[in-house]
Amino acid sequence: MSLELPELPFAYDAFAPLMSAETFEYHHDKHHAAYVTNGNKLLEGTDLAHKPIEDIIRATAGNPAQGGIFNNAAQVWNHSFFWHCMKPQGGGTHLPEALQAKIDSDLGGYERFRAAFVDACVTQFGSGWGWLVKDDETGKLEIMKTPNADTPMVHGKTALLTCDVWEHAYYIDYRNARPKYVETFVNEMINWDFVAGNL
Ligand code: MN3
């Protein structure tokens, strides 16, 4: 099928107690899986079936008639990317050198990056995603937020890091406390080696 559900790159309980196995069981096995199933149903028999997922996302972006395919395919991509953005005992201020230098020059240093990223995640109204991206034209790092399934690749940006701020990402462990979830993600969960590899 066109869209595939990847395995989590860590054990379900790898982040407990910061994030429970139950969260990953719902988030990966139910939510992420449903985007795969529903997207594949909509793609079946279309010209886009069996195209690479990035091609499906770019071909359907901004076309309301194909909103169902876009939303499901983009959510599959966003989640597959998100799992790699985190690792046990991650986060914190020790970044790979090249990434640190880029954050210093483009975003004014780690503390400013951190404040802007947390703010984007916390202020995304309703469901969506917070991102660290590289602009494809200028090559500069930027912070952005996207609503619902929207994703940087259709805005001329390359994703380096994301945080899922849909309620399903944090409600089991953090209830309505999105700021606490985002702070924990940044301080203790980011896989900086993966982020640096996306530069
Ligand atoms: Mn999610």
PDB file of C-alpha atoms and ligand atoms in Angstrom:
ATOM      1  CA  MET A   1       0.000   0.000   0.000  1.00  0.00           C
ATOM      2  CA  SER A   2       0.992   3.629  -0.459  1.00  0.00           C
ATOM      3  CA  LEU A   3       1.165   4.682   3.173  1.00  0.00           C
ATOM      4  CA  GLU A   4       2.943   2.569   5.761  1.00  0.00           C
ATOM      5  CA  LEU A   5       2.979   2.498   9.556  1.00  0.00           C
ATOM      6  CA  PRO A   6       6.590   2.380  10.774  1.00  0.00           C
ATOM      7  CA  GLU A   7       7.544   0.704  14.027  1.00  0.00           C
ATOM      8  CA  LEU A   8       8.328   3.063  16.891  1.00  0.00           C
ATOM      9  CA  PRO A   9      12.139   3.527  17.045  1.00  0.00           C
ATOM     10  CA  PHE A  10      12.004   2.893  20.841  1.00  0.00           C
ATOM     11  CA  ALA A  11      10.133   0.712  23.327  1.00  0.00           C
ATOM     12  CA  TYR A  12       6.617   1.782  24.326  1.00  0.00           C
ATOM     13  CA  ASP A  13       7.742   2.361  27.915  1.00  0.00           C
ATOM     14  CA  ALA A  14      11.082   3.992  27.016  1.00  0.00           C
ATOM     15  CA  PHE A  15       9.982   7.446  28.223  1.00  0.00           C
ATOM     16  CA  ALA A  16       8.042   6.488  31.348  1.00  0.00           C
ATOM     17  CA  PRO A  17       7.222   8.248  33.583  1.00  0.00           C
ATOM     18  CA  LEU A  18       7.626  11.400  31.425  1.00  0.00           C
ATOM     19  CA  MET A  19       5.400   9.843  28.788  1.00  0.00           C
ATOM     20  CA  SER A  20       3.591   6.596  29.437  1.00  0.00           C
ATOM     21  CA  ALA A  21       3.428   3.408  27.384  1.00  0.00           C
ATOM     22  CA  GLU A  22      -0.326   4.031  27.222  1.00  0.00           C
ATOM     23  CA  THR A  23       0.289   7.303  25.393  1.00  0.00           C
ATOM     24  CA  PHE A  24       2.377   5.562  22.725  1.00  0.00           C
ATOM     25  CA  GLU A  25      -0.091   2.667  22.468  1.00  0.00           C
ATOM     26  CA  TYR A  26      -2.849   5.147  21.618  1.00  0.00           C
ATOM     27  CA  HIS A  27      -0.724   7.631  19.707  1.00  0.00           C
ATOM     28  CA  HIS A  28       1.095   5.147  17.460  1.00  0.00           C
ATOM     29  CA  ASP A  29      -1.160   2.090  17.382  1.00  0.00           C
ATOM     30  CA  LYS A  30      -4.479   3.966  17.142  1.00  0.00           C
ATOM     31  CA  HIS A  31      -3.988   7.545  15.891  1.00  0.00           C
ATOM     32  CA  HIS A  32      -0.988   7.109  13.568  1.00  0.00           C
ATOM     33  CA  ALA A  33      -2.378   3.760  12.348  1.00  0.00           C
ATOM     34  CA  ALA A  34      -5.769   5.319  11.558  1.00  0.00           C
ATOM     35  CA  TYR A  35      -4.170   7.954   9.303  1.00  0.00           C
ATOM     36  CA  VAL A  36      -2.435   5.120   7.415  1.00  0.00           C
ATOM     37  CA  THR A  37      -5.630   3.064   7.052  1.00  0.00           C
ATOM     38  CA  ASN A  38      -7.864   6.008   6.100  1.00  0.00           C
ATOM     39  CA  GLY A  39      -5.294   7.496   3.723  1.00  0.00           C
ATOM     40  CA  ASN A  40      -4.829   4.194   1.914  1.00  0.00           C
ATOM     41  CA  LYS A  41      -8.597   3.816   1.522  1.00  0.00           C
ATOM     42  CA  LEU A  42      -8.807   7.256  -0.104  1.00  0.00           C
ATOM     43  CA  LEU A  43      -5.766   6.606  -2.309  1.00  0.00           C
ATOM     44  CA  GLU A  44      -6.979   3.257  -3.614  1.00  0.00           C
ATOM     45  CA  GLY A  45      -7.516   3.359  -7.382  1.00  0.00           C
ATOM     46  CA  THR A  46      -6.193   6.943  -7.769  1.00  0.00           C
ATOM     47  CA  ASP A  47      -3.180   8.124  -9.804  1.00  0.00           C
ATOM     48  CA  LEU A  48      -1.419   8.856  -6.517  1.00  0.00           C
ATOM     49  CA  ALA A  49      -1.599   5.322  -5.141  1.00  0.00           C
ATOM     50  CA  HIS A  50       1.931   3.863  -4.853  1.00  0.00           C
ATOM     51  CA  LYS A  51       3.620   7.262  -5.249  1.00  0.00           C
ATOM     52  CA  PRO A  52       6.167   8.246  -2.575  1.00  0.00           C
ATOM     53  CA  ILE A  53       4.444   9.867   0.398  1.00  0.00           C
ATOM     54  CA  GLU A  54       6.161  13.227  -0.195  1.00  0.00           C
ATOM     55  CA  ASP A  55       4.785  13.290  -3.768  1.00  0.00           C
ATOM     56  CA  ILE A  56       1.282  12.529  -2.464  1.00  0.00           C
ATOM     57  CA  ILE A  57       1.515  15.366   0.077  1.00  0.00           C
ATOM     58  CA  ARG A  58       2.834  17.920  -2.460  1.00  0.00           C
ATOM     59  CA  ALA A  59       0.298  16.899  -5.130  1.00  0.00           C
ATOM     60  CA  THR A  60      -2.719  17.317  -2.844  1.00  0.00           C
ATOM     61  CA  ALA A  61      -1.674  20.392  -0.796  1.00  0.00           C
ATOM     62  CA  GLY A  62      -4.014  23.350  -1.136  1.00  0.00           C
ATOM     63  CA  ASN A  63      -6.606  21.375  -3.104  1.00  0.00           C
ATOM     64  CA  PRO A  64      -9.812  21.148  -1.059  1.00  0.00           C
ATOM     65  CA  ALA A  65     -11.124  18.323  -3.270  1.00  0.00           C
ATOM     66  CA  GLN A  66      -8.176  16.211  -2.107  1.00  0.00           C
ATOM     67  CA  GLY A  67      -8.168  17.409   1.470  1.00  0.00           C
ATOM     68  CA  GLY A  68      -8.845  13.955   2.857  1.00  0.00           C
ATOM     69  CA  ILE A  69      -5.820  12.443   1.153  1.00  0.00           C
ATOM     70  CA  PHE A  70      -3.622  15.413   2.110  1.00  0.00           C
ATOM     71  CA  ASN A  71      -4.673  15.369   5.759  1.00  0.00           C
ATOM     72  CA  ASN A  72      -4.078  11.649   6.210  1.00  0.00           C
ATOM     73  CA  ALA A  73      -0.829  11.476   4.207  1.00  0.00           C
ATOM     74  CA  ALA A  74       0.618  14.565   5.906  1.00  0.00           C
ATOM     75  CA  GLN A  75      -0.327  13.208   9.328  1.00  0.00           C
ATOM     76  CA  VAL A  76       1.396   9.908   8.477  1.00  0.00           C
ATOM     77  CA  TRP A  77       4.564  11.796   7.477  1.00  0.00           C
ATOM     78  CA  ASN A  78       4.449  14.167  10.467  1.00  0.00           C
ATOM     79  CA  HIS A  79       4.106  11.292  12.951  1.00  0.00           C
ATOM     80  CA  SER A  80       6.788   9.111  11.318  1.00  0.00           C
ATOM     81  CA  PHE A  81       9.118  12.139  11.534  1.00  0.00           C
ATOM     82  CA  PHE A  82       8.056  12.997  15.101  1.00  0.00           C
ATOM     83  CA  TRP A  83       8.991   9.572  16.545  1.00  0.00           C
ATOM     84  CA  HIS A  84      12.572  10.105  15.389  1.00  0.00           C
ATOM     85  CA  CYS A  85      12.703  13.546  16.994  1.00  0.00           C
ATOM     86  CA  MET A  86      12.702  11.960  20.446  1.00  0.00           C
ATOM     87  CA  LYS A  87      14.940   9.579  22.372  1.00  0.00           C
ATOM     88  CA  PRO A  88      15.173   8.469  25.997  1.00  0.00           C
ATOM     89  CA  GLN A  89      17.427  10.763  28.075  1.00  0.00           C
ATOM     90  CA  GLY A  90      17.365  13.268  25.229  1.00  0.00           C
ATOM     91  CA  GLY A  91      16.741  16.988  25.179  1.00  0.00           C
ATOM     92  CA  GLY A  92      18.777  19.526  27.087  1.00  0.00           C
ATOM     93  CA  THR A  93      21.428  21.969  25.988  1.00  0.00           C
ATOM     94  CA  HIS A  94      24.208  19.733  24.622  1.00  0.00           C
ATOM     95  CA  LEU A  95      23.696  20.036  20.876  1.00  0.00           C
ATOM     96  CA  PRO A  96      25.934  18.700  18.101  1.00  0.00           C
ATOM     97  CA  GLU A  97      28.443  21.437  17.200  1.00  0.00           C
ATOM     98  CA  ALA A  98      27.218  22.209  13.669  1.00  0.00           C
ATOM     99  CA  LEU A  99      23.615  22.503  14.823  1.00  0.00           C
ATOM    100  CA  GLN A 100      24.573  24.692  17.792  1.00  0.00           C
ATOM    101  CA  ALA A 101      26.529  27.015  15.465  1.00  0.00           C
ATOM    102  CA  LYS A 102      23.560  27.256  13.072  1.00  0.00           C
ATOM    103  CA  ILE A 103      21.136  28.006  15.930  1.00  0.00           C
ATOM    104  CA  ASP A 104      23.573  30.642  17.235  1.00  0.00           C
ATOM    105  CA  SER A 105      23.871  32.410  13.878  1.00  0.00           C
ATOM    106  CA  ASP A 106      20.252  32.136  12.672  1.00  0.00           C
ATOM    107  CA  LEU A 107      18.198  32.177  15.881  1.00  0.00           C
ATOM    108  CA  GLY A 108      20.378  34.059  18.372  1.00  0.00           C
ATOM    109  CA  GLY A 109      21.449  31.104  20.491  1.00  0.00           C
ATOM    110  CA  TYR A 110      19.946  28.159  22.322  1.00  0.00           C
ATOM    111  CA  GLU A 111      17.886  30.114  24.861  1.00  0.00           C
ATOM    112  CA  ARG A 112      16.200  32.194  22.166  1.00  0.00           C
ATOM    113  CA  PHE A 113      15.570  29.090  20.048  1.00  0.00           C
ATOM    114  CA  ARG A 114      14.101  27.358  23.076  1.00  0.00           C
ATOM    115  CA  ALA A 115      11.778  30.219  23.991  1.00  0.00           C
ATOM    116  CA  ALA A 116      10.573  30.628  20.390  1.00  0.00           C
ATOM    117  CA  PHE A 117      10.029  26.891  19.874  1.00  0.00           C
ATOM    118  CA  VAL A 118       8.105  26.477  23.137  1.00  0.00           C
ATOM    119  CA  ASP A 119       6.044  29.578  22.330  1.00  0.00           C
ATOM    120  CA  ALA A 120       5.142  28.242  18.859  1.00  0.00           C
ATOM    121  CA  CYS A 121       4.073  24.907  20.355  1.00  0.00           C
ATOM    122  CA  VAL A 122       2.062  26.450  23.174  1.00  0.00           C
ATOM    123  CA  THR A 123       0.349  29.134  21.068  1.00  0.00           C
ATOM    124  CA  GLN A 124      -0.689  26.893  18.152  1.00  0.00           C
ATOM    125  CA  PHE A 125      -4.450  27.325  18.555  1.00  0.00           C
ATOM    126  CA  GLY A 126      -6.168  23.950  18.601  1.00  0.00           C
ATOM    127  CA  SER A 127      -4.458  20.968  16.986  1.00  0.00           C
ATOM    128  CA  GLY A 128      -1.184  21.161  15.127  1.00  0.00           C
ATOM    129  CA  TRP A 129       2.591  21.036  15.260  1.00  0.00           C
ATOM    130  CA  GLY A 130       5.549  23.184  16.357  1.00  0.00           C
ATOM    131  CA  TRP A 131       8.654  23.062  14.142  1.00  0.00           C
ATOM    132  CA  LEU A 132      12.289  23.974  13.717  1.00  0.00           C
ATOM    133  CA  VAL A 133      12.778  24.238   9.953  1.00  0.00           C
ATOM    134  CA  LYS A 134      15.325  25.356   7.361  1.00  0.00           C
ATOM    135  CA  ASP A 135      14.047  27.691   4.645  1.00  0.00           C
ATOM    136  CA  ASP A 136      14.806  26.085   1.276  1.00  0.00           C
ATOM    137  CA  GLU A 137      15.684  29.421  -0.369  1.00  0.00           C
ATOM    138  CA  THR A 138      17.623  31.277   2.297  1.00  0.00           C
ATOM    139  CA  GLY A 139      19.045  28.221   4.070  1.00  0.00           C
ATOM    140  CA  LYS A 140      18.243  29.907   7.400  1.00  0.00           C
ATOM    141  CA  LEU A 141      16.697  28.179  10.394  1.00  0.00           C
ATOM    142  CA  GLU A 142      13.225  29.320  11.445  1.00  0.00           C
ATOM    143  CA  ILE A 143      10.599  28.411  14.023  1.00  0.00           C
ATOM    144  CA  MET A 144       7.099  27.781  12.689  1.00  0.00           C
ATOM    145  CA  LYS A 145       3.790  26.273  13.737  1.00  0.00           C
ATOM    146  CA  THR A 146       1.255  24.548  11.518  1.00  0.00           C
ATOM    147  CA  PRO A 147      -2.424  23.762  12.161  1.00  0.00           C
ATOM    148  CA  ASN A 148      -3.928  20.281  11.954  1.00  0.00           C
ATOM    149  CA  ALA A 149      -2.021  18.151   9.384  1.00  0.00           C
ATOM    150  CA  ASP A 150      -0.179  21.019   7.685  1.00  0.00           C
ATOM    151  CA  THR A 151       3.522  20.359   7.171  1.00  0.00           C
ATOM    152  CA  PRO A 152       6.617  22.468   6.304  1.00  0.00           C
ATOM    153  CA  MET A 153       7.477  20.739   2.997  1.00  0.00           C
ATOM    154  CA  VAL A 154       4.527  22.425   1.261  1.00  0.00           C
ATOM    155  CA  HIS A 155       5.746  25.843   2.446  1.00  0.00           C
ATOM    156  CA  GLY A 156       9.274  25.662   1.027  1.00  0.00           C
ATOM    157  CA  LYS A 157      10.774  24.527   4.331  1.00  0.00           C
ATOM    158  CA  THR A 158      12.733  21.451   5.378  1.00  0.00           C
ATOM    159  CA  ALA A 159      11.757  20.034   8.776  1.00  0.00           C
ATOM    160  CA  LEU A 160      14.516  19.542  11.344  1.00  0.00           C
ATOM    161  CA  LEU A 161      12.442  19.023  14.517  1.00  0.00           C
ATOM    162  CA  THR A 162       8.782  18.820  15.448  1.00  0.00           C
ATOM    163  CA  CYS A 163       6.587  18.533  18.512  1.00  0.00           C
ATOM    164  CA  ASP A 164       3.051  17.170  18.125  1.00  0.00           C
ATOM    165  CA  VAL A 165       0.680  19.463  20.012  1.00  0.00           C
ATOM    166  CA  TRP A 166      -2.575  17.658  19.213  1.00  0.00           C
ATOM    167  CA  GLU A 167      -4.242  16.837  22.537  1.00  0.00           C
ATOM    168  CA  HIS A 168      -3.887  13.119  21.803  1.00  0.00           C
ATOM    169  CA  ALA A 169      -0.107  13.592  22.134  1.00  0.00           C
ATOM    170  CA  TYR A 170      -0.215  14.594  25.795  1.00  0.00           C
ATOM    171  CA  TYR A 171      -3.681  14.291  27.347  1.00  0.00           C
ATOM    172  CA  ILE A 172      -3.134  10.919  29.055  1.00  0.00           C
ATOM    173  CA  ASP A 173       0.034  12.093  30.866  1.00  0.00           C
ATOM    174  CA  TYR A 174      -0.411  15.865  31.064  1.00  0.00           C
ATOM    175  CA  ARG A 175      -4.178  16.398  30.735  1.00  0.00           C
ATOM    176  CA  ASN A 176      -4.649  19.998  29.571  1.00  0.00           C
ATOM    177  CA  ALA A 177      -1.138  21.149  30.571  1.00  0.00           C
ATOM    178  CA  ARG A 178       0.332  21.610  27.098  1.00  0.00           C
ATOM    179  CA  PRO A 179       3.116  23.969  28.318  1.00  0.00           C
ATOM    180  CA  LYS A 180       4.359  21.342  30.792  1.00  0.00           C
ATOM    181  CA  TYR A 181       4.353  18.677  28.060  1.00  0.00           C
ATOM    182  CA  VAL A 182       6.280  20.922  25.649  1.00  0.00           C
ATOM    183  CA  GLU A 183       8.831  21.901  28.324  1.00  0.00           C
ATOM    184  CA  THR A 184       9.384  18.228  29.157  1.00  0.00           C
ATOM    185  CA  PHE A 185       9.766  17.381  25.469  1.00  0.00           C
ATOM    186  CA  VAL A 186      12.413  20.078  24.977  1.00  0.00           C
ATOM    187  CA  ASN A 187      14.268  19.479  28.241  1.00  0.00           C
ATOM    188  CA  GLU A 188      14.305  15.668  28.298  1.00  0.00           C
ATOM    189  CA  MET A 189      13.181  14.080  25.031  1.00  0.00           C
ATOM    190  CA  ILE A 190      14.601  15.739  21.880  1.00  0.00           C
ATOM    191  CA  ASN A 191      16.926  13.558  19.809  1.00  0.00           C
ATOM    192  CA  TRP A 192      19.451  16.261  18.911  1.00  0.00           C
ATOM    193  CA  ASP A 193      21.521  13.884  16.749  1.00  0.00           C
ATOM    194  CA  PHE A 194      18.477  13.269  14.521  1.00  0.00           C
ATOM    195  CA  VAL A 195      17.758  17.014  14.351  1.00  0.00           C
ATOM    196  CA  ALA A 196      21.376  17.768  13.389  1.00  0.00           C
ATOM    197  CA  GLY A 197      21.228  15.041  10.722  1.00  0.00           C
ATOM    198  CA  ASN A 198      18.381  16.908   9.028  1.00  0.00           C
ATOM    199  CA  LEU A 199      20.513  20.026   8.519  1.00  0.00           C
TER     200      LEU A 199
HETATM  201 MN   MN3 B   1      -0.325  12.897  16.950  1.00  0.00          MN
END
